[in-house]
Coordinates of C-alpha atoms in Angstrom, one line a residue:
X1 CA 81.4 -29.9 -37.6
X2 CA 78.9 -32.8 -36.4
X3 CA 76.4 -31.7 -33.9
X4 CA 75.5 -34.2 -31.4
X5 CA 72.0 -34.2 -29.8
X6 CA 71.7 -35.0 -26.3
X7 CA 67.9 -34.8 -26.0
X8 CA 66.2 -37.9 -24.6
X9 CA 62.9 -39.0 -25.4
X10 CA 60.7 -39.5 -22.9
X11 CA 60.0 -42.5 -20.9
X12 CA 56.7 -44.4 -21.8
X13 CA 54.4 -44.9 -19.0
X14 CA 52.1 -47.8 -18.4
X15 CA 48.7 -47.2 -20.1
X16 CA 46.4 -47.8 -16.9
X17 CA 49.1 -44.7 -15.3
X18 CA 47.3 -42.4 -18.5
X19 CA 44.4 -40.3 -17.0
X20 CA 42.8 -40.4 -20.4
X21 CA 42.8 -44.3 -20.8
X22 CA 42.0 -44.9 -17.2
X23 CA 39.2 -42.8 -17.8
X24 CA 37.8 -44.6 -20.6
X25 CA 38.6 -48.0 -18.8
X26 CA 36.5 -46.8 -16.0
X27 CA 33.4 -45.8 -18.3
X28 CA 33.4 -48.9 -20.0
X29 CA 33.9 -50.9 -16.8
X30 CA 30.2 -48.4 -15.5
X31 CA 28.8 -49.2 -18.8
X32 CA 29.2 -53.0 -19.2
X33 CA 28.3 -53.3 -15.4
X34 CA 24.9 -51.6 -16.2
X35 CA 24.4 -53.5 -19.4
X36 CA 25.4 -56.7 -17.0
X37 CA 22.8 -55.7 -14.1
X38 CA 19.7 -54.9 -16.6
X39 CA 20.6 -58.3 -18.7
X40 CA 20.3 -60.1 -15.5
X41 CA 16.8 -58.5 -14.3
X42 CA 15.4 -59.2 -18.2
X43 CA 16.5 -62.6 -17.7
X44 CA 16.1 -63.3 -14.8
X45 CA 12.1 -61.8 -14.6
X46 CA 11.4 -63.7 -18.3
X47 CA 12.4 -66.9 -16.5
X48 CA 9.9 -66.2 -13.6
X49 CA 7.2 -65.4 -16.0
X50 CA 8.0 -68.5 -18.0
X51 CA 7.5 -70.5 -14.4
X52 CA 4.6 -68.9 -14.2
X53 CA 3.3 -69.9 -17.6
X54 CA 2.3 -66.1 -18.1
X55 CA 3.3 -64.7 -21.2
X56 CA 4.8 -61.3 -22.3
X57 CA 3.1 -58.4 -25.5
X58 CA 0.6 -55.8 -25.4
X59 CA -1.6 -58.2 -27.1
X60 CA -4.1 -57.3 -24.0
X61 CA -4.7 -54.0 -25.5
X62 CA -6.9 -54.9 -28.0
X63 CA -8.9 -57.4 -25.6
X64 CA -12.5 -56.1 -24.1
X65 CA -12.3 -54.1 -20.3
X66 CA -15.8 -55.7 -19.1
X67 CA -15.7 -52.8 -16.3
X68 CA -16.7 -49.5 -16.1
X69 CA -15.7 -46.4 -15.5
X70 CA -17.4 -43.3 -13.4
X71 CA -16.4 -40.5 -15.6
X72 CA -14.7 -40.5 -18.8
X73 CA -14.3 -37.7 -21.1
X74 CA -14.7 -40.3 -23.9
X75 CA -17.4 -42.2 -24.7
X76 CA -16.6 -45.8 -22.3
X77 CA -18.7 -48.8 -21.4
X78 CA -18.0 -52.4 -20.2
X79 CA -17.3 -53.3 -23.9
X80 CA -14.3 -50.7 -24.6
X81 CA -11.0 -52.1 -25.3
X82 CA -7.9 -51.6 -22.9
X83 CA -6.0 -49.0 -25.3
X84 CA -9.5 -47.2 -24.3
X85 CA -8.8 -47.5 -20.7
X86 CA -5.7 -46.7 -20.8
X87 CA -7.4 -43.5 -22.8
X88 CA -9.5 -42.7 -20.5
X89 CA -6.8 -42.7 -17.9
X90 CA -4.9 -40.4 -19.7
X91 CA -7.4 -37.8 -20.3
X92 CA -8.7 -37.4 -17.1
X93 CA -4.9 -37.1 -15.1
X94 CA -4.6 -34.8 -18.0
X95 CA -7.7 -32.9 -17.1
X96 CA -6.7 -32.9 -12.9
X97 CA -3.5 -31.6 -14.3
X98 CA -4.3 -28.8 -16.8
X99 CA -7.1 -27.1 -14.5
X100 CA -4.7 -28.1 -11.5
X101 CA -1.8 -26.0 -12.8
X102 CA -3.8 -23.0 -13.9
X103 CA -5.7 -22.2 -10.6
X104 CA -2.7 -23.0 -8.8
X105 CA -0.5 -20.3 -10.8
X106 CA -2.9 -17.9 -9.9
X107 CA -3.9 -18.7 -6.5
X108 CA 0.3 -19.1 -5.9
X109 CA 1.0 -15.6 -7.3
X110 CA -1.8 -13.9 -5.5
X111 CA -0.9 -15.1 -2.2
X112 CA 2.7 -14.7 -3.2
X113 CA 2.2 -11.1 -3.6
X114 CA 0.1 -11.1 -0.5
X115 CA 3.1 -12.3 1.5
X116 CA 5.1 -9.3 1.1
X117 CA 1.6 -7.0 1.6
X118 CA 1.9 -3.6 3.7
X119 CA -1.5 -4.8 4.4
X120 CA -1.0 -6.2 7.6
X121 CA -4.6 -8.1 7.7
X122 CA -4.0 -9.9 3.8
X123 CA 0.0 -10.0 5.0
X124 CA -1.1 -12.5 8.0
X125 CA -3.8 -14.2 6.0
X126 CA -1.7 -15.4 3.4
X127 CA 1.7 -16.3 5.6
X128 CA -1.5 -18.9 7.8
X129 CA -2.6 -20.0 4.7
X130 CA 1.0 -20.9 3.5
X131 CA 2.1 -22.2 7.1
X132 CA -1.1 -24.4 7.3
X133 CA -1.4 -25.5 4.2
X134 CA 2.5 -26.7 3.0
X135 CA 2.5 -28.5 6.5
X136 CA -0.3 -30.6 6.5
X137 CA 0.4 -34.0 4.3
X138 CA -1.3 -34.3 0.5
X139 CA -2.7 -37.2 0.9
X140 CA -4.6 -36.0 4.4
X141 CA -6.1 -33.4 2.5
X142 CA -7.5 -34.9 -0.3
X143 CA -9.4 -37.7 2.1
X144 CA -10.5 -34.0 4.6
X145 CA -11.6 -32.8 1.0
X146 CA -13.6 -36.2 0.0
X147 CA -14.9 -37.3 3.1
X148 CA -15.0 -34.6 5.5
X149 CA -16.7 -31.9 3.0
X150 CA -17.8 -33.3 -0.2
X151 CA -19.2 -37.0 1.2
X152 CA -20.7 -34.6 3.7
X153 CA -23.0 -32.6 1.5
X154 CA -26.6 -33.7 1.4
X155 CA -28.3 -36.3 -0.4
X156 CA -29.7 -35.0 -3.8
X157 CA -33.0 -34.1 -2.8
X158 CA -32.0 -31.4 -0.2
X159 CA -29.1 -30.0 -2.4
X160 CA -27.3 -26.7 -1.9
X161 CA -28.8 -24.4 -5.1
X162 CA -25.9 -22.3 -6.3
X163 CA -26.5 -19.6 -8.5
X164 CA -26.9 -19.9 -12.6
X165 CA -28.8 -23.5 -12.0
X166 CA -25.8 -25.4 -10.1
X167 CA -26.4 -28.2 -7.5
X168 CA -24.1 -29.8 -4.6
X169 CA -25.1 -32.8 -3.0
X170 CA -23.0 -36.3 -2.2
X171 CA -22.4 -37.0 -6.0
X172 CA -21.0 -34.0 -6.5
X173 CA -21.4 -30.7 -8.7
X174 CA -24.4 -30.6 -11.1
X175 CA -23.8 -27.8 -13.8
X176 CA -26.2 -26.9 -16.5
X177 CA -24.5 -28.1 -19.9
X178 CA -24.0 -25.7 -22.9
X179 CA -26.0 -26.4 -26.0
X180 CA -23.8 -24.4 -29.0
X181 CA -25.3 -24.1 -32.6
X182 CA -23.5 -23.5 -35.6
X183 CA -23.0 -19.6 -35.6
X184 CA -21.5 -20.6 -32.3
X185 CA -18.6 -21.4 -34.3
X186 CA -18.1 -17.9 -35.7
X187 CA -18.8 -16.6 -31.9
X188 CA -15.8 -18.5 -30.7
X189 CA -13.5 -17.7 -33.9
X190 CA -14.4 -14.3 -32.6
X191 CA -13.2 -14.6 -29.2
X192 CA -10.1 -16.6 -30.3
X193 CA -9.4 -14.0 -32.2
X194 CA -10.0 -11.2 -29.3
X195 CA -7.7 -12.9 -27.1
X196 CA -5.0 -12.6 -30.1
X197 CA -5.4 -8.8 -30.5
X198 CA -5.5 -8.1 -27.1
X199 CA -2.0 -9.9 -25.9
X200 CA -1.4 -7.8 -29.2
X201 CA -2.4 -4.6 -27.6
X202 CA -0.9 -5.4 -24.7
X203 CA 2.8 -6.0 -26.0
X204 CA 2.6 -3.3 -28.2
X205 CA 1.2 -0.6 -25.2
X206 CA 3.9 -1.6 -23.0
X207 CA 6.3 -1.6 -25.7
X208 CA 6.0 2.0 -26.6
X209 CA 5.6 3.0 -23.2
X210 CA 9.1 1.4 -22.7
X211 CA 10.4 3.4 -25.1
X212 CA 9.0 6.8 -24.6
X213 CA 7.9 6.4 -21.3
X214 CA 4.2 7.1 -21.7
X215 CA 1.6 4.6 -23.4
X216 CA 0.2 5.3 -26.7
X217 CA -3.1 8.3 -27.4
X218 CA -4.6 5.6 -29.2
X219 CA -4.4 2.9 -26.0
X220 CA -5.4 6.0 -23.5
X221 CA -8.0 7.3 -25.1
X222 CA -9.5 3.3 -25.8
X223 CA -8.9 2.7 -22.5
X224 CA -10.6 6.0 -21.1
X225 CA -14.1 4.6 -23.0
X226 CA -13.5 0.6 -22.2
X227 CA -13.4 2.0 -18.2
X228 CA -16.6 4.0 -18.9
X229 CA -18.1 1.3 -20.2
X230 CA -17.0 -1.5 -18.3
X231 CA -17.8 0.8 -14.5
X232 CA -21.7 1.3 -16.5
X233 CA -21.9 -2.3 -17.2
X234 CA -20.9 -3.1 -13.9
X235 CA -22.6 -0.1 -12.0
X236 CA -25.8 -1.2 -13.3
X237 CA -25.5 -4.9 -11.8
X238 CA -24.3 -3.2 -8.9
X239 CA -27.1 -1.4 -8.8
X240 CA -30.0 -3.5 -9.6
X241 CA -28.8 -6.4 -7.0
X242 CA -29.4 -3.9 -4.8
X243 CA -32.9 -3.5 -5.3
X244 CA -33.1 -6.9 -4.2
X245 CA -31.4 -6.3 -1.1
X246 CA -32.9 -2.6 0.0
X247 CA -36.5 -3.3 -1.5
X248 CA -37.6 0.5 -0.9
X249 CA -35.5 1.2 -3.9
X250 CA -37.5 0.1 -6.0
X251 CA -40.0 3.5 -5.5
X252 CA -37.8 4.5 -8.0
X253 CA -38.2 2.6 -11.5
X254 CA -34.6 3.8 -13.0
X255 CA -32.5 3.4 -10.0
X256 CA -30.2 1.3 -11.8
X257 CA -29.6 3.4 -14.7
X258 CA -29.3 6.8 -12.4
X259 CA -26.7 4.5 -10.1
X260 CA -24.8 3.0 -13.0
X261 CA -24.1 7.1 -14.6
X262 CA -23.8 8.7 -11.1
X263 CA -21.1 5.7 -10.8
X264 CA -19.9 6.3 -14.5
X265 CA -19.4 9.7 -14.2
X266 CA -17.6 9.3 -10.7
X267 CA -15.3 7.4 -12.7
X268 CA -13.9 10.6 -14.1
X269 CA -13.2 12.5 -10.5
X270 CA -10.7 11.8 -8.4
X271 CA -13.2 10.3 -6.0
X272 CA -13.8 6.9 -8.5
X273 CA -12.3 4.5 -6.2
X274 CA -14.6 5.4 -4.1
X275 CA -17.1 4.3 -6.9
X276 CA -15.5 0.6 -7.2
X277 CA -15.0 0.4 -4.1
X278 CA -19.2 0.9 -3.8
X279 CA -19.3 -2.0 -6.9
X280 CA -17.0 -4.1 -5.1
X281 CA -18.8 -4.5 -2.0
X282 CA -22.7 -4.6 -3.5
X283 CA -21.4 -7.4 -6.2
X284 CA -19.7 -9.3 -3.3
X285 CA -22.5 -8.4 -0.4
X286 CA -24.8 -10.0 -2.6
X287 CA -23.3 -13.0 -3.8
X288 CA -22.5 -13.8 -0.4
X289 CA -25.8 -13.1 1.5
X290 CA -27.2 -15.4 -1.8
X291 CA -24.1 -18.0 -1.5
X292 CA -24.5 -18.4 2.1
X293 CA -28.3 -18.3 2.3
X294 CA -28.5 -21.6 -0.4
X295 CA -25.1 -23.6 2.3
X296 CA -26.6 -23.0 5.6
X297 CA -30.4 -22.7 5.2
X298 CA -30.0 -23.1 9.4
X299 CA -28.1 -20.0 10.0
X300 CA -30.5 -17.0 11.2
X301 CA -31.3 -14.4 7.9
X302 CA -29.2 -11.8 10.3
X303 CA -26.0 -13.7 10.5
X304 CA -25.9 -14.2 7.1
X305 CA -26.3 -10.8 5.8
X306 CA -23.7 -9.8 8.6
X307 CA -21.9 -12.0 7.1
X308 CA -22.1 -11.0 3.6
X309 CA -22.1 -7.4 4.5
X310 CA -18.6 -8.0 6.4
X311 CA -16.9 -9.8 3.5
X312 CA -18.2 -7.1 1.4
X313 CA -16.6 -4.1 3.2
X314 CA -13.3 -6.3 3.1
X315 CA -13.4 -6.1 -0.4
X316 CA -14.3 -2.9 -0.8
X317 CA -12.0 -1.7 1.6
X318 CA -8.8 -4.0 -0.3
X319 CA -10.3 -2.0 -3.6
X320 CA -10.2 1.2 -2.0
X321 CA -7.0 1.1 -1.0
X322 CA -6.0 0.2 -4.7
X323 CA -4.9 2.0 -7.9
X324 CA -6.9 4.2 -9.1
X325 CA -4.8 6.4 -11.5
X326 CA -5.8 6.4 -15.2
X327 CA -3.7 4.7 -18.0
X328 CA -1.4 8.5 -18.7
X329 CA 0.5 7.5 -15.4
X330 CA 2.2 4.6 -15.8
X331 CA -1.1 2.7 -15.0
X332 CA -2.0 -0.1 -17.2
X333 CA -5.3 0.3 -18.9
X334 CA -6.5 -3.1 -18.0
X335 CA -10.1 -2.4 -19.3
X336 CA -9.0 -2.0 -22.8
X337 CA -8.2 -5.6 -23.5
X338 CA -10.9 -6.3 -20.9
X339 CA -13.5 -4.8 -23.9
X340 CA -11.5 -6.7 -26.4
X341 CA -12.1 -10.0 -25.3
X342 CA -15.9 -9.0 -24.1
X343 CA -17.2 -6.6 -26.7
X344 CA -16.4 -8.3 -29.4
X345 CA -17.4 -12.3 -29.8
X346 CA -20.4 -9.9 -28.2
X347 CA -21.0 -8.0 -31.4
X348 CA -20.2 -10.9 -33.2
X349 CA -23.3 -13.0 -31.3
X350 CA -25.3 -10.2 -31.3
X351 CA -24.9 -10.1 -35.1
X352 CA -24.7 -13.3 -36.2
X353 CA -28.2 -14.1 -34.6
X354 CA -26.3 -17.1 -33.0
X355 CA -27.9 -18.9 -30.1
X356 CA -26.5 -20.1 -26.8
X357 CA -28.8 -22.5 -24.7
X358 CA -28.3 -24.6 -21.9
X359 CA -29.1 -27.6 -20.4
X360 CA -30.8 -27.0 -17.0
X361 CA -30.0 -29.9 -14.5
X362 CA -33.9 -30.7 -13.0
X363 CA -34.1 -32.8 -10.2
X364 CA -36.0 -36.3 -10.8
X365 CA -36.9 -39.2 -8.5
X366 CA -33.3 -40.1 -7.5
X367 CA -31.5 -38.0 -9.3
X368 CA -30.5 -34.9 -11.6
X369 CA -31.3 -35.5 -14.9
X370 CA -29.5 -33.3 -18.2
X371 CA -26.8 -30.8 -17.0
X372 CA -23.3 -32.0 -16.2
X373 CA -22.6 -33.7 -13.7
X374 CA -18.7 -33.4 -11.8
X375 CA -18.1 -36.2 -9.6
X376 CA -17.1 -35.3 -5.9
X377 CA -13.5 -37.2 -6.4
X378 CA -12.8 -34.9 -9.9
X379 CA -13.8 -32.2 -7.4
X380 CA -11.9 -33.3 -4.5
X381 CA -9.0 -33.5 -6.0
X382 CA -8.7 -31.0 -8.3
X383 CA -9.5 -28.6 -5.1
X384 CA -6.9 -30.6 -3.1
X385 CA -3.9 -30.1 -5.4
X386 CA -4.8 -26.5 -6.1
X387 CA -4.6 -25.8 -2.6
X388 CA -1.3 -27.9 -1.5
X389 CA 0.6 -26.6 -4.6
X390 CA -0.2 -23.1 -4.5
X391 CA 1.2 -22.6 -1.0
X392 CA 4.5 -23.7 -2.7
X393 CA 4.4 -21.7 -5.4
X394 CA 3.8 -18.9 -3.2
X395 CA 6.4 -19.2 -1.4
X396 CA 8.6 -19.3 -4.7
X397 CA 6.9 -16.2 -5.6
X398 CA 7.9 -14.4 -2.3
X399 CA 11.5 -15.4 -2.5
X400 CA 11.4 -14.5 -6.3
X401 CA 10.5 -11.0 -5.4
X402 CA 13.3 -10.5 -2.0
X403 CA 15.8 -11.7 -4.4
X404 CA 15.7 -8.5 -6.6
X405 CA 17.7 -5.9 -5.2
X406 CA 16.1 -3.2 -3.0
X407 CA 18.0 -0.8 -4.9
X408 CA 16.1 -1.5 -8.2
X409 CA 12.7 -0.6 -5.6
X410 CA 14.2 2.5 -4.8
X411 CA 15.5 3.2 -9.1
X412 CA 11.8 2.5 -9.7
X413 CA 10.4 5.3 -6.8
X414 CA 12.9 7.8 -7.4
X415 CA 11.3 8.0 -11.4
X416 CA 8.1 8.4 -9.6
X417 CA 6.5 4.7 -10.0
X418 CA 4.0 4.0 -7.2
X419 CA 4.0 0.8 -4.9
X420 CA 1.8 -1.5 -7.9
X421 CA 3.4 -0.3 -10.6
X422 CA 7.0 -0.4 -9.5
X423 CA 6.0 -4.1 -8.7
X424 CA 4.2 -5.0 -12.0
X425 CA 6.8 -3.3 -14.4
X426 CA 10.2 -3.3 -12.4
X427 CA 10.2 -6.0 -9.7
X428 CA 7.8 -9.0 -11.0
X429 CA 9.9 -9.2 -14.5
X430 CA 13.4 -9.7 -13.0
X431 CA 11.4 -12.3 -10.1
X432 CA 10.7 -14.2 -12.4
X433 CA 14.3 -15.5 -13.4
X434 CA 14.2 -17.0 -9.8
X435 CA 10.5 -18.0 -10.0
X436 CA 10.3 -20.2 -12.7
X437 CA 12.8 -22.9 -12.0
X438 CA 11.3 -24.0 -8.2
X439 CA 8.0 -23.4 -10.8
X440 CA 8.5 -26.0 -12.9
X441 CA 9.1 -28.6 -9.8
X442 CA 5.8 -27.7 -8.7
X443 CA 4.4 -28.4 -11.9
X444 CA 5.8 -31.7 -12.2
X445 CA 4.5 -32.5 -8.9
X446 CA 1.2 -31.8 -9.6
X447 CA 1.5 -33.8 -12.7
X448 CA 2.9 -36.4 -10.5
X449 CA 0.6 -35.9 -7.5
X450 CA -2.8 -36.7 -9.2
X451 CA -2.1 -40.4 -9.4
X452 CA -3.4 -39.8 -4.8
X453 CA -6.1 -39.7 -7.2
X454 CA -6.6 -43.2 -6.9
X455 CA -7.1 -43.2 -2.9
X456 CA -10.3 -41.7 -3.3
X457 CA -11.1 -43.7 -6.2
X458 CA -11.3 -40.9 -9.3
X459 CA -10.5 -43.0 -12.5
X460 CA -6.8 -41.3 -13.2
X461 CA -4.0 -43.3 -15.2
X462 CA -2.8 -44.7 -11.5
X463 CA -6.1 -46.2 -10.8
X464 CA -7.7 -47.8 -14.0
X465 CA -4.7 -48.7 -15.6
X466 CA -2.3 -49.8 -13.6
X467 CA -4.7 -50.5 -11.2
X468 CA -8.0 -52.7 -12.7
X469 CA -6.2 -53.4 -15.7
X470 CA -3.3 -54.7 -14.5
X471 CA -5.4 -56.7 -11.7
X472 CA -7.7 -58.3 -14.5
X473 CA -4.8 -58.8 -17.4
X474 CA -1.9 -59.6 -15.0
X475 CA 0.4 -57.7 -17.3
X476 CA 2.8 -56.2 -14.6
X477 CA 5.6 -55.2 -16.7
X478 CA 3.6 -54.0 -19.8
X479 CA 1.3 -52.2 -17.6
X480 CA 4.1 -51.0 -15.0
X481 CA 6.2 -50.1 -18.3
X482 CA 3.7 -48.1 -20.1
X483 CA 1.8 -45.8 -17.0
X484 CA 6.1 -45.0 -16.4
X485 CA 6.7 -43.7 -19.4
X486 CA 3.6 -42.0 -19.9
X487 CA 4.5 -39.2 -16.6
X488 CA 8.4 -39.5 -18.0
X489 CA 6.5 -37.8 -21.1
X490 CA 4.7 -35.2 -19.3
X491 CA 7.4 -34.3 -17.0
X492 CA 9.7 -34.3 -19.9
X493 CA 7.5 -31.9 -22.4
X494 CA 6.5 -29.8 -19.1
X495 CA 10.3 -29.1 -18.5
X496 CA 10.9 -28.8 -21.9
X497 CA 8.2 -25.7 -22.3
X498 CA 8.9 -24.2 -19.0
X499 CA 12.6 -24.3 -19.5
X500 CA 11.9 -23.0 -23.3
X501 CA 9.9 -20.0 -21.4
X502 CA 12.4 -19.4 -18.7
X503 CA 15.2 -18.9 -21.6
X504 CA 12.5 -15.8 -23.1
X505 CA 12.8 -13.9 -19.5
X506 CA 16.5 -14.9 -19.1
X507 CA 19.2 -12.2 -18.9
X508 CA 21.1 -11.6 -22.0
X509 CA 24.5 -10.7 -21.0
X510 CA 26.3 -8.9 -24.3

């Protein structure tokens, strides 16, 4: 028996009512509009350039620049080409960005942790710093550091003399130039290997502690020996400096040695914190007395001594409140990697007979000869970018720490971890997942904000290439395109690295 099929095919809809086809049409229309807009800009620009008898191309890069640059990391003079101008500007921009990111990260993390400190004075100081710095425009701060601070420094012949033959005047900072011999290459290799070894020891010690709850015995004993050596070295230095402040102690010739031995022995007892606080007080007191006396010669010595002593007391007080427990109690053995990084290169330096000399700057009739002169524009730009960006990084760090559940801190406390260990081992690793994304934005901002150096005359990329080069060659499109491409590349590379690091510390779910 035949079966009648009563099913009917669904009615066909118009193609413009199909959501898929309609979405494709919209995308084609938008893409065509963008292409037409770009084509209109290019054609219009080409017509305008032709009307002005201006040519296009990058052949200007191989023409002689004819101007000098005040600060350059590579040899440069008036006979250099425009591509060398671009290279000088790029290197100067990278120099400021790298130095600024390094110091802003350290300062920002310290301030971010300090904002949550239980110490009232430290927390309020960090809060005032952040609120003041981040609410003042960066350009205004650069003008302050450049015109009100560095340009207000004394003339060359009245330069402030700082330790290690360093001089500050209105022409910048003059520091000794290191003169390296061939054996110093081995010392440099030893330093690089020591850094790698120290990182390996740190990772091994942390991994072992995470698995067993204790640091390996070799690390504990190595840390103990390293602590003794470091304490003896710094104790000897502190006692030697104390002789310059209290001349009466010179009656005891072996005072530095005796003092260092006493401080070293004290570090083995429960009163080790007092010894470290004493070393911190003496070193800070001596350094500040020297710095303040050199920078403010008109101030009476008594006031300088009191200010230096108060600063030393503050540092000693902070160190006294620190954690002085040995590595076996969970404190990370900082002295061990520190001794590896310093001790191995020093041993190679002594064995190979390497020579490290310095070309000391000498004041001549009109200026210093020898040494390395850091122009005030560089110092002001690095200082301003570091201070400004650190305030925002501090807020990122503070918010990241506060984003960690309070239960994590309570659980760590229930395990017996002290405050510093809870922060370092439990809170900070989890807070990094929150800190890194906004931290990436701050790195990008610092790199791009380095273009403000043009306002104070620092020869970065925008100043020497998009400024002087563009004005001399008239190649506006080419110069601006290259400059934009450089900043875009730097930003993408920074973002790629930070995204990779963010992936390393991100929470992995199974």
